[in-house]
Coordinates of C-alpha atoms in Angstrom, one line a residue:
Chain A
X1 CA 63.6 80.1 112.8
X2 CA 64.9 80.8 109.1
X3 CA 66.7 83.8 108.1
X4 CA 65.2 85.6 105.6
X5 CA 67.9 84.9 102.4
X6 CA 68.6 89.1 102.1
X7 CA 69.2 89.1 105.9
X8 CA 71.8 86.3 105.8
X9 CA 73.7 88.2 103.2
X10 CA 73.8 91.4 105.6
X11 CA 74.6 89.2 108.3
X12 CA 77.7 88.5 106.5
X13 CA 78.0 92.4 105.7
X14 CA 77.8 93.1 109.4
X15 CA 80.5 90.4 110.4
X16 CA 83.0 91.0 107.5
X17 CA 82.6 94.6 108.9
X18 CA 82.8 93.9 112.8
X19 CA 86.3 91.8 111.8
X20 CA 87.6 94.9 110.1
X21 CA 86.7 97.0 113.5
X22 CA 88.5 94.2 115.5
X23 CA 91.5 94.6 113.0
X24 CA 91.3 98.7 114.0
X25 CA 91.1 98.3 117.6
X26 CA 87.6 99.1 117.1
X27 CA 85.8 97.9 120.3
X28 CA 82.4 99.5 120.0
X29 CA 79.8 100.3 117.4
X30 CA 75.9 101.2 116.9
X31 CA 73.6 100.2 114.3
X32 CA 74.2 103.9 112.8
X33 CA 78.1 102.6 112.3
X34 CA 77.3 99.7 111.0
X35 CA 74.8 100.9 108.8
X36 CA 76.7 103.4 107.3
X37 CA 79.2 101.1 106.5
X38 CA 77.3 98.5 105.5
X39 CA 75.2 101.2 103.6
X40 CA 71.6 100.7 104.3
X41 CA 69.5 102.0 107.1
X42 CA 69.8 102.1 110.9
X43 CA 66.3 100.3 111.3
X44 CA 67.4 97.7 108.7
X45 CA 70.7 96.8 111.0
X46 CA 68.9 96.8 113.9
X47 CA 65.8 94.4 112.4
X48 CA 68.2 92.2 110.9
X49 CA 70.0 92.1 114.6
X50 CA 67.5 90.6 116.4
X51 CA 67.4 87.2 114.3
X52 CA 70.7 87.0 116.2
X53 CA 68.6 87.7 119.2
X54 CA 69.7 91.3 119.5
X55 CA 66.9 93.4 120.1
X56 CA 68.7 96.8 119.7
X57 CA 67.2 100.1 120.3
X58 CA 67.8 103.3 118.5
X59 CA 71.6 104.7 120.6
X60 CA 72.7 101.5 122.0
X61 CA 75.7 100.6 121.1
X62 CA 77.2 96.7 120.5
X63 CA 80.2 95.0 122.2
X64 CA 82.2 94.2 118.7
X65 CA 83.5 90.8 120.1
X66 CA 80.5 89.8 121.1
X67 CA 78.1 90.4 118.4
X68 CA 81.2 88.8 115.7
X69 CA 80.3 86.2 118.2
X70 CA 76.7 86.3 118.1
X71 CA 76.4 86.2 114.2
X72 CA 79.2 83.5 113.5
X73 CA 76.9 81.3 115.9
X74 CA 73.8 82.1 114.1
X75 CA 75.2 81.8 110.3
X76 CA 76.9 78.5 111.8
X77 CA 80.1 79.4 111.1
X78 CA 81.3 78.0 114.7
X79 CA 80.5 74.3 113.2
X80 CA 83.5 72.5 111.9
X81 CA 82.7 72.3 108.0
X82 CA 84.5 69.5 106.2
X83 CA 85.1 70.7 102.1
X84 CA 85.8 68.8 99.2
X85 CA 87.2 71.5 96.3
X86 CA 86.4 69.7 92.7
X87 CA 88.4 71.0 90.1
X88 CA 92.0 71.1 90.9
X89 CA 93.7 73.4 88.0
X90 CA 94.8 76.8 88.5
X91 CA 91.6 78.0 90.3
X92 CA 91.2 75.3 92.4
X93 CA 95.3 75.3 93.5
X94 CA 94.6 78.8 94.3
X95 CA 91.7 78.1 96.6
X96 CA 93.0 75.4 98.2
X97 CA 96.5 77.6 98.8
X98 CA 94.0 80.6 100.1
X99 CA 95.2 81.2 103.5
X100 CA 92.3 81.9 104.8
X101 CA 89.7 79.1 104.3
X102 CA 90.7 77.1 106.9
X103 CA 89.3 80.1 109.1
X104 CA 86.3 79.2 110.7
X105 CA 87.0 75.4 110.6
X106 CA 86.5 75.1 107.1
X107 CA 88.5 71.8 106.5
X108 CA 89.5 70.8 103.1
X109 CA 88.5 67.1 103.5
X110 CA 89.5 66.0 99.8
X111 CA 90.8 67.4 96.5
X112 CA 88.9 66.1 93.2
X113 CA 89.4 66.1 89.5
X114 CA 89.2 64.3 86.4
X115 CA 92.3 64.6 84.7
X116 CA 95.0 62.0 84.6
X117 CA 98.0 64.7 84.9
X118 CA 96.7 66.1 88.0
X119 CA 95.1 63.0 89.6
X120 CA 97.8 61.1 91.7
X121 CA 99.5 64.6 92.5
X122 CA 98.9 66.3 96.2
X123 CA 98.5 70.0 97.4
X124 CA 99.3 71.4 100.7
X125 CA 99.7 67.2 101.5
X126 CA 96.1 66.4 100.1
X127 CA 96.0 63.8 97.3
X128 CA 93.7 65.0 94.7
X129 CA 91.5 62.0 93.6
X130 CA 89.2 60.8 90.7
X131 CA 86.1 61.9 90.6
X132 CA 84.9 58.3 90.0
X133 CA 86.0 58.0 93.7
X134 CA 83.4 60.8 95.1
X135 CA 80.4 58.9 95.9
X136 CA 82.2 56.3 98.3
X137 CA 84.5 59.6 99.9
X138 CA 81.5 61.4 100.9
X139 CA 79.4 58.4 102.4
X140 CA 82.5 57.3 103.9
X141 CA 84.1 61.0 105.0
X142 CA 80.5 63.3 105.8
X143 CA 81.4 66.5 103.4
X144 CA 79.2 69.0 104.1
X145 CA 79.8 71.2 101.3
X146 CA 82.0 71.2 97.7
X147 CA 84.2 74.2 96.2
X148 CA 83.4 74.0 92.7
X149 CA 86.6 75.2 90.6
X150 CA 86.4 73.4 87.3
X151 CA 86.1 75.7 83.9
X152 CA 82.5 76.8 82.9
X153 CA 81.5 74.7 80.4
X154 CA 82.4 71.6 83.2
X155 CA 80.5 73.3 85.9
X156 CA 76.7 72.6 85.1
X157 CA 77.8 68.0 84.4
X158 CA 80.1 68.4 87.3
X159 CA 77.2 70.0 89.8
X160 CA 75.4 66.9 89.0
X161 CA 77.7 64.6 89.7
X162 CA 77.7 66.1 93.1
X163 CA 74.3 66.2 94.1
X164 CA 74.9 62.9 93.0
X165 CA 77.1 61.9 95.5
X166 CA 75.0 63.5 98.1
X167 CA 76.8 66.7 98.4
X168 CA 73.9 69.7 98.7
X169 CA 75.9 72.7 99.2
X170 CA 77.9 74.2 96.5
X171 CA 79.8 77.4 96.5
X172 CA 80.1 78.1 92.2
X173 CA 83.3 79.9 91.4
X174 CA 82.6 79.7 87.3
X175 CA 81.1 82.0 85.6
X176 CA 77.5 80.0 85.1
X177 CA 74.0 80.0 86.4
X178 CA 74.0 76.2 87.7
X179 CA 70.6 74.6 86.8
X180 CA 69.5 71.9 89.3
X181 CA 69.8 68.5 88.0
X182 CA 66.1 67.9 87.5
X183 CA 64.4 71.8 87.0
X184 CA 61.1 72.3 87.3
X185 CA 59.5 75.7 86.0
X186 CA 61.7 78.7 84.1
X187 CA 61.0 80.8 87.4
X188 CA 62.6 78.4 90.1
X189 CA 65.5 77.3 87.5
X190 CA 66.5 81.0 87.8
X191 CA 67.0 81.2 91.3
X192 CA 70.3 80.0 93.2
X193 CA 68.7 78.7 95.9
X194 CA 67.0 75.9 97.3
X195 CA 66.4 73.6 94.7
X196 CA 65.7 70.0 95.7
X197 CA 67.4 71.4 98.7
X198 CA 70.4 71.6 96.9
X199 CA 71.8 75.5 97.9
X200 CA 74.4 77.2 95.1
X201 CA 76.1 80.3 96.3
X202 CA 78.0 82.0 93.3
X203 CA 81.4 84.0 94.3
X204 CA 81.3 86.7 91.7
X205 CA 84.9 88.2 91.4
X206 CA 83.4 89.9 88.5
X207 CA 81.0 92.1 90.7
X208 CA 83.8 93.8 92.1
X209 CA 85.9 94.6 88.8
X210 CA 82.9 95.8 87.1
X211 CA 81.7 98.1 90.3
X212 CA 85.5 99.4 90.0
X213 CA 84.8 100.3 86.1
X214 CA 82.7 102.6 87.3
X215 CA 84.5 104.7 89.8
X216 CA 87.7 104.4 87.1
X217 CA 85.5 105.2 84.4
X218 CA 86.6 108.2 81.7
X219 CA 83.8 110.2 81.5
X220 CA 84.7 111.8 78.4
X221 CA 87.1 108.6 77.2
X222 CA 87.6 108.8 73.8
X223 CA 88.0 105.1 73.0
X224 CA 84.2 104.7 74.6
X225 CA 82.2 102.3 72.3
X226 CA 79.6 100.0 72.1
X227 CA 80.2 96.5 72.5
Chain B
X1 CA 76.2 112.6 87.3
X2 CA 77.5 110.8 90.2
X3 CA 75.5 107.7 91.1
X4 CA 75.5 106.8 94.8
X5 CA 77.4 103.7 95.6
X6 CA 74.7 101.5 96.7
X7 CA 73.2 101.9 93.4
X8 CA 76.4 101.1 91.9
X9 CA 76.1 97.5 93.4
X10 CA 72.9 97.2 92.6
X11 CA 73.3 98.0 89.0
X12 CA 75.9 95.1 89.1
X13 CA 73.5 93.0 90.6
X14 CA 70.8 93.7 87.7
X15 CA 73.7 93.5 85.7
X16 CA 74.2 89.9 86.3
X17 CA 70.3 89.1 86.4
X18 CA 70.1 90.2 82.9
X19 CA 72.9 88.1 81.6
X20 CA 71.9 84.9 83.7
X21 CA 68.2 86.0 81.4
X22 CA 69.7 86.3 78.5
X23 CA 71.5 83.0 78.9
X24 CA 67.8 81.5 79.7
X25 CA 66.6 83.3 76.2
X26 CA 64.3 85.2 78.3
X27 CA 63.7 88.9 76.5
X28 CA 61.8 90.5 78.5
X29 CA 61.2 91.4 82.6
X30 CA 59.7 93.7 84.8
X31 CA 60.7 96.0 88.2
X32 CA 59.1 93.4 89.9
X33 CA 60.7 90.7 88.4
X34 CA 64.2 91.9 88.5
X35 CA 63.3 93.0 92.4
X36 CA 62.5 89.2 93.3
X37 CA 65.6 88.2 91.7
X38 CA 67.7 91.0 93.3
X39 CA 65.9 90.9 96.8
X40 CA 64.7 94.5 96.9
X41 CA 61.4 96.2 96.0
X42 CA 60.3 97.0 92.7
X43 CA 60.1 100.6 93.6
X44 CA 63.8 100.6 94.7
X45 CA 64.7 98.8 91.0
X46 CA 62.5 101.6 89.4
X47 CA 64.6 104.4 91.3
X48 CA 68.1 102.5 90.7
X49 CA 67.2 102.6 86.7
X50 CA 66.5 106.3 86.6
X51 CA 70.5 106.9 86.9
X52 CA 70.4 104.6 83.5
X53 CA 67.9 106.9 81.8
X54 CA 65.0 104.4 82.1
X55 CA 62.2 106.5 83.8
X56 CA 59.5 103.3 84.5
X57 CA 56.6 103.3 85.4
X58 CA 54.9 100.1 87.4
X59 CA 53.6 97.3 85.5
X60 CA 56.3 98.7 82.2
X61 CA 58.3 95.7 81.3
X62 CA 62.1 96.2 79.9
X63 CA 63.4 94.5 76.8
X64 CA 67.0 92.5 78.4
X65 CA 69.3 93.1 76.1
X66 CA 68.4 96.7 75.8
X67 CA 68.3 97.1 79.9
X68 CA 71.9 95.1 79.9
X69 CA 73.3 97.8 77.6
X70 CA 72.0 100.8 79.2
X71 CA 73.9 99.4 82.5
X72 CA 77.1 98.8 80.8
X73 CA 77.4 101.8 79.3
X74 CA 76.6 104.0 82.4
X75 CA 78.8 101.5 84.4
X76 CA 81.9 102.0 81.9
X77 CA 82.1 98.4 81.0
X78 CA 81.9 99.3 77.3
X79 CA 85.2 100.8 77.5
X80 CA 88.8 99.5 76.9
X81 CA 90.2 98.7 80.2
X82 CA 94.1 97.9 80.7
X83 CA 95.0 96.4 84.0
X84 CA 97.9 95.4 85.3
X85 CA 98.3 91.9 88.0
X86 CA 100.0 92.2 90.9
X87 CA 100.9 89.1 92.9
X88 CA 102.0 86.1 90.4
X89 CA 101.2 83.5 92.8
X90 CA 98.9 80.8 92.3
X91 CA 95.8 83.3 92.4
X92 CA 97.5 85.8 90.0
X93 CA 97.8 82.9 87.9
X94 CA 94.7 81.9 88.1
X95 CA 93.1 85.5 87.5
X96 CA 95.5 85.5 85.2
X97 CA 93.9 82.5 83.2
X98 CA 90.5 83.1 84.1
X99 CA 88.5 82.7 80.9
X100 CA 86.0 85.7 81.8
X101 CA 87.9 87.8 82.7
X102 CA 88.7 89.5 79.2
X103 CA 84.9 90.0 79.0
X104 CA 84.0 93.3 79.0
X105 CA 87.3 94.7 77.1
X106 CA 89.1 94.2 80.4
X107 CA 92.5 93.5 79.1
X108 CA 95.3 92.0 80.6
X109 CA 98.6 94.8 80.1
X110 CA 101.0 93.7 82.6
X111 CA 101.7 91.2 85.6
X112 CA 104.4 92.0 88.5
X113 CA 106.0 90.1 91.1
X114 CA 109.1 90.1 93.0
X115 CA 110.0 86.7 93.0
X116 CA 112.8 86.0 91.1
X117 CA 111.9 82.9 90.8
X118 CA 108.7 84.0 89.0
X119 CA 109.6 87.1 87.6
X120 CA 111.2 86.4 83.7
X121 CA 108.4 83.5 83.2
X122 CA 105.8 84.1 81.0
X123 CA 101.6 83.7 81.6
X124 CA 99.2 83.4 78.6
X125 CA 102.0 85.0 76.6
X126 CA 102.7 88.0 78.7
X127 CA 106.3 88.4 80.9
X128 CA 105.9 88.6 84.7
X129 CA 107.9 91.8 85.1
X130 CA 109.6 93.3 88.3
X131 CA 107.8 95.4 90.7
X132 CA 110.9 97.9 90.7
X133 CA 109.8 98.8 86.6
X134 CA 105.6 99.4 87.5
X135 CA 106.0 103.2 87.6
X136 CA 107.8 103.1 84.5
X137 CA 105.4 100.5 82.9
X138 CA 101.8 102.8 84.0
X139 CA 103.6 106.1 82.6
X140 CA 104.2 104.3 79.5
X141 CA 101.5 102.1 78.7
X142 CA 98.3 103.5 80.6
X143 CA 97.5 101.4 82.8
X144 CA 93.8 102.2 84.4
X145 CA 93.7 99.7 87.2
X146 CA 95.2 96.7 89.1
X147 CA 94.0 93.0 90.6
X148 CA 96.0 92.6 93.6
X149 CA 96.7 89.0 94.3
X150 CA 99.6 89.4 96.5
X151 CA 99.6 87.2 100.0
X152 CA 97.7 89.4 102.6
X153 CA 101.0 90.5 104.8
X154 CA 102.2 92.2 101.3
X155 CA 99.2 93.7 100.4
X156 CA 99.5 97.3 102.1
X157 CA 103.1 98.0 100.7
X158 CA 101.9 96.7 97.7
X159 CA 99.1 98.6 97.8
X160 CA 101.3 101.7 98.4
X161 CA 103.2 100.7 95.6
X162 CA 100.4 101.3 92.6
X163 CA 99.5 104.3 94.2
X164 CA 102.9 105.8 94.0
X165 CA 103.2 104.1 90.3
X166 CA 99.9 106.6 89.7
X167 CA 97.3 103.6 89.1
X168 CA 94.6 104.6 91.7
X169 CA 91.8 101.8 91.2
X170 CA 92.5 98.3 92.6
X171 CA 90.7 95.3 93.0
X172 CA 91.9 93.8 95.8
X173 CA 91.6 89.8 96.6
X174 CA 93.3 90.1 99.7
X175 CA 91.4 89.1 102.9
X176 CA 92.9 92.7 104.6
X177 CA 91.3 96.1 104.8
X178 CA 93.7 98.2 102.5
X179 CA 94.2 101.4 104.2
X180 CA 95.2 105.0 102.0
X181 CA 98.8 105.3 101.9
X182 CA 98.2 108.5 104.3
X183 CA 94.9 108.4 106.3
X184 CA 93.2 110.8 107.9
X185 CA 91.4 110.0 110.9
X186 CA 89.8 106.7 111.8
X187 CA 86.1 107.0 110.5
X188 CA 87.5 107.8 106.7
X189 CA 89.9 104.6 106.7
X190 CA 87.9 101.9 107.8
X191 CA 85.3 103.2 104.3
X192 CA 86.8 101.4 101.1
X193 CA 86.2 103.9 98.8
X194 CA 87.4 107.4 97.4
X195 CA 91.1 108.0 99.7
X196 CA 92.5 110.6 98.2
X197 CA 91.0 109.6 95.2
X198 CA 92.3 105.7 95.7
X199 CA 89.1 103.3 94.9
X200 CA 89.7 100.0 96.3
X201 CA 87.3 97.3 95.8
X202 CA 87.2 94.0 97.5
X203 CA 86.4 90.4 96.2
X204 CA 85.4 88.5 99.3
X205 CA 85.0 85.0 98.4
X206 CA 84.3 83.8 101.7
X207 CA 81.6 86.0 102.3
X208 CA 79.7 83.1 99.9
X209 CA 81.5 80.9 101.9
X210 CA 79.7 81.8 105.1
X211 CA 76.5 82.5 103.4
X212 CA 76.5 79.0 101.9
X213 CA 77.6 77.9 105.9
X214 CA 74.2 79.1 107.2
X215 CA 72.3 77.2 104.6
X216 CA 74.2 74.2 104.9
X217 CA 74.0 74.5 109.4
X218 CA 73.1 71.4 111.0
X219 CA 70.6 72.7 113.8
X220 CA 71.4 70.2 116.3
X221 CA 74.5 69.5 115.4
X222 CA 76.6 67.6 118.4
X223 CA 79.8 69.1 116.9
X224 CA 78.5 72.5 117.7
X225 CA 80.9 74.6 119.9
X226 CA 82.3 78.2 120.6
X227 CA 85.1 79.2 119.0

């Protein structure tokens, strides 16, 4: 059964907000808590609930631990999910540093760059390698899916030379809408996902700065401009 | 006008769709268009853009670039914003050198640590000051809102910190839910918004991370196991 793509993002909602109950001692909730904290409807929570074969009815509350459970099985995030991040400056350091990616048995299976003052040097006892020496570490090592860290105007050349290698699944951290390596009409080049079967999610640091200009925002400011 | 926060995100979202059109030279697009892109219904577009003065009507198209300017207006994002980084580590410094981020007139005014290893050395031409001179610092220079890039344990006294310092919007990268430096009861500080007039936003780079998990699953995989 496939997920509808909006689901799976509130799927992710829901368990980002069932950790933060576990965090508060929280041990119960209904799909009116969820939904006002995940801030859409009751009936939406309670639909999207039963692709994680929860068929809820209006006043029954959830166990917390056991739907967390429930959705991290269903999203797959009890699988063991070996990483390779490509692009090893500042971004990519940071990433591979973040304490929390190896939660959830994300593995950082190799570190990847092209150049020759990083190359050779090791983080958190990784090597970081060539990436002439991708295609024969993924056939050889089985990476599921690549952290893509390099600066923007690398991204779209270095996407390709992963799909390349025969690495489907990328999570974009620059700034860019990737295009597939071989696009077929304007509408599905516009899309992140799916193409060829290669999936692109985009982590959008920028979404959250620019949602925060809002609730900062001056109303009367008197350096407001155009730009 | 206060705009509800749901339609604040949404805005980001069409925010982002018009730029990634824009980058595609396509001029013009529809309710329906942007609500494929968004994953919402055109009708719910239509609604969002009548907080951005665009009353449409179904089947009226919207030039981009003049869509894209309405929502950076009402947003704020045409306004000078200083912010100040918190957390020199390797993601400071990477937020730090992140080529986007001065889009938007976000500008960098001041980065703090309290490692005195750190603090004294310079980033993009800007001193790492102490965390002992931030009040100082905002009542001097102004400062509208922080990036908090401190490790996760640090992050609530950090937190505390800018609030006492007087900057009350923070974008937090930490994977922790920030509570108010005094909360009320337990419903009001497990929301992320508006604590005694504190906005905190989160950038949640693994929730990409898990979303890109599901698309990536392996539905029979033999490595599959509870966790």
């Amino acid at each position: 059964m496939t997920i509808p793509s909006a689901t799976v993002s509130r799927l992710v909602t829901y368990l980002r907000i069932l950790e933060e109950l576990e965090l508060s001692e929280v041990r119960h909730t209904s799909s009116g808590d969820l939904a006002e904290r995940a801030q859409v409807t009751a009936f939406q929570v309670r639909k999207d609930l039963t692709y994680v074969g929860r068929h809820g009815t209006r006043g029954k509350g959830y166990t917390v631990a056991v739907l967390k459970r429930e959705i991290i099985r269903v999203l797959g995030l009890n699988q063991r999910w070996k990483v390779v991040i490509v692009g090893m400056g500042r971004l990519g350091h940071a990433i591979a540093n973040f304490p929390v990616a190896a939660e959830y048995q994300f593995e950082y299976a190799g570190l990847f760059d092209v150049d020759p003052n990083v190359v050779g040097t090791s983080v958190g006892g990784l090597p970081i390698r060539h990436m002439s020496g991708l295609p024969k570490f993924v056939s050889e090592q089985g990476v599921d899916m690549a952290f893509l860290t390099v600066p923007p105007e690398r991204a779209q050349a270095a996407a390709e030379q992963l799909v390349q290698a025969g690495i489907y699944s990328i999570l974009n951290f620059a700034p860019i809408v990737l295009r597939p390596p071989a696009p077929q009409d304007e509408k599905e080049i516009s899309k992140t996902r799916e193409h060829h079967n290669v999936t692109v999610e985009n982590v959008d640091f920028l979404a959250g700065m620019k949602r925060l200009a809002y609730y900062t925002r001056r109303p009367s400011g008197p350096e407001a401009e155009d730009i």
